[in-house]
Coordinates of C-alpha atoms in Angstrom, one line a residue:
M123 CA 0.4 0.4 -0.3
D124 CA 2.8 1.7 0.6
D125 CA 4.4 1.7 -2.5
K126 CA 1.0 3.1 -4.4
K127 CA 1.4 6.2 -2.5
S128 CA 4.9 6.8 -3.6
N129 CA 4.0 6.1 -7.5
Y130 CA 0.8 8.0 -7.2
R131 CA 1.3 11.4 -8.5
K132 CA -1.0 14.8 -7.5
K133 CA -2.7 16.1 -10.8
G134 CA -2.2 19.9 -9.7
G135 CA 1.0 22.2 -10.8
R136 CA 3.5 22.4 -13.4
K137 CA 3.7 19.6 -15.6
P138 CA 7.3 18.5 -14.8
K139 CA 9.9 19.5 -18.1
T140 CA 11.1 16.2 -19.9
N141 CA 14.3 17.8 -20.5
P142 CA 15.1 20.5 -17.7
S143 CA 18.0 23.0 -18.0
I144 CA 19.7 22.4 -14.9
H145 CA 22.9 23.3 -15.4
R146 CA 24.6 26.4 -14.7
H147 CA 27.2 28.8 -15.6
V148 CA 27.9 31.9 -14.6
F149 CA 30.4 34.4 -16.4
R150 CA 31.5 38.1 -15.9
L151 CA 31.8 40.6 -17.9
T152 CA 34.1 44.0 -18.3
D153 CA 32.1 47.4 -18.3
E154 CA 33.0 47.7 -22.4
E155 CA 31.5 43.6 -23.0
N156 CA 28.3 44.6 -21.2
D157 CA 27.4 47.2 -23.3
K158 CA 28.4 45.5 -26.3
L159 CA 26.6 42.5 -24.9
M160 CA 23.5 44.1 -23.9
S161 CA 23.3 46.2 -27.3
L162 CA 23.0 43.2 -29.2
Y163 CA 20.5 41.5 -27.3
E164 CA 18.5 45.1 -27.6
S165 CA 19.2 44.7 -31.6
S166 CA 17.9 41.2 -31.1
G167 CA 14.5 41.5 -30.0
M168 CA 14.4 38.8 -28.3
V169 CA 12.8 39.0 -24.7
N170 CA 14.5 36.3 -22.8
K171 CA 18.2 37.1 -22.1
A172 CA 19.4 33.6 -21.4
K173 CA 17.6 32.4 -25.0
F174 CA 19.5 35.2 -26.5
I175 CA 23.3 34.1 -24.9
I176 CA 22.9 30.5 -26.1
S177 CA 21.1 31.1 -28.9
L178 CA 24.7 33.2 -29.6
L179 CA 27.0 30.1 -27.9
F180 CA 25.6 27.7 -30.1
A181 CA 25.4 30.1 -33.6
R182 CA 21.8 29.6 -33.8
E183 CA 20.5 33.0 -36.3
I184 CA 19.8 35.9 -34.4
R185 CA 17.6 38.5 -35.9
T186 CA 18.2 42.0 -36.2
V187 CA 16.1 44.5 -36.7
I188 CA 17.3 48.0 -37.5
I189 CA 14.5 50.8 -37.5
D190 CA 15.6 54.1 -39.6
K191 CA 13.5 56.8 -38.3
G192 CA 14.6 58.8 -41.0
S193 CA 14.6 57.1 -43.7
I194 CA 10.8 56.1 -42.4
D195 CA 10.3 59.7 -42.2
F196 CA 11.0 60.4 -45.6
Y197 CA 9.4 57.8 -46.9
M198 CA 6.6 59.0 -45.8
R199 CA 7.1 62.6 -46.5
L200 CA 7.8 61.3 -50.1
T201 CA 4.4 59.1 -50.7
S202 CA 2.7 63.1 -49.6
F203 CA 4.8 64.6 -52.3
Y204 CA 2.9 62.2 -54.2
S205 CA 0.1 62.0 -54.0
Q206 CA 0.9 66.1 -54.2
F207 CA 1.8 65.2 -57.5
R208 CA -0.9 63.3 -58.4
A209 CA -4.1 65.6 -57.0
I210 CA -1.9 68.5 -59.5
G211 CA -1.9 66.4 -62.1
V212 CA -6.0 65.4 -61.5
N213 CA -6.9 69.5 -61.6
Y214 CA -4.6 70.3 -64.5
N215 CA -6.8 68.1 -66.8
Q216 CA -9.7 69.7 -64.8
L217 CA -8.0 72.9 -65.6
V218 CA -7.8 72.5 -69.1
K219 CA -11.6 71.8 -69.8
L220 CA -12.4 74.9 -68.0
L221 CA -10.8 76.6 -70.3
Y222 CA -12.0 74.8 -73.4
T223 CA -15.4 75.4 -72.0
H224 CA -15.3 78.9 -70.7
F225 CA -12.9 80.8 -73.0
S226 CA -12.4 81.5 -76.8
E227 CA -9.3 79.0 -78.3
K228 CA -7.2 82.6 -79.0
N229 CA -7.8 83.3 -74.3
A230 CA -7.3 79.7 -73.7
A231 CA -3.7 78.9 -75.7
V232 CA -2.6 82.4 -73.6
F233 CA -3.5 80.6 -70.8
L234 CA -2.6 77.1 -71.9
Y235 CA 0.7 78.5 -72.9
K236 CA 1.4 80.2 -69.3
L237 CA -0.3 76.5 -67.7
E238 CA 3.2 74.9 -70.0
K239 CA 5.4 76.9 -68.5
Q240 CA 4.9 76.3 -65.0
T241 CA 4.6 72.5 -66.1
A242 CA 8.0 72.4 -67.2
E243 CA 9.2 73.6 -64.0
M244 CA 7.1 70.5 -62.4
A245 CA 9.0 68.5 -64.6
V246 CA 12.9 69.6 -64.0
L247 CA 11.2 69.3 -59.9
C248 CA 10.5 65.8 -60.2
Q249 CA 13.6 64.4 -61.7
K250 CA 14.8 66.3 -59.3
I251 CA 13.0 64.0 -56.4
I252 CA 13.4 61.1 -58.2
K253 CA 17.4 61.3 -58.3
I254 CA 17.4 62.7 -54.7
T255 CA 15.2 59.7 -54.2
E256 CA 18.0 57.5 -56.3
E257 CA 20.9 58.5 -54.6
F258 CA 19.2 58.1 -51.1
D259 CA 18.0 54.7 -52.1
R260 CA 21.5 53.8 -53.0
N261 CA 23.5 55.5 -49.8
H262 CA 21.0 54.7 -47.3
L263 CA 18.6 51.6 -47.8
K264 CA 20.7 49.4 -49.4
K265 CA 23.1 48.1 -46.6

């Protein structure tokens, strides 16, 4: 009867692990080494330091996610700028249509000539924007 009680396990509590981590190792670091380890740990995005150190020791893959706020800000501004260019294009089409419906051909041609000058300036500006974007992409994003 005592044998049954010793083999009997209660149902409550945590289930035992099949392969528990029972070995412990302690090591000490200098300030510089600790700073480097902590920066690697923070950039890895892992939640558990022990698992991070184990992944370093056994050369498992460590993912580092770097979020560049400047690049994100540049992308957001460029996107809004592009939407403004599209809005100008829509307004341009509407303006040409209104010129021909409400003015004589001679007056419409004068206004279109002025509009054409502004359009040429915008095309040059658009080419500069494309050049700056390609330069930014080449120098900052493709690392």
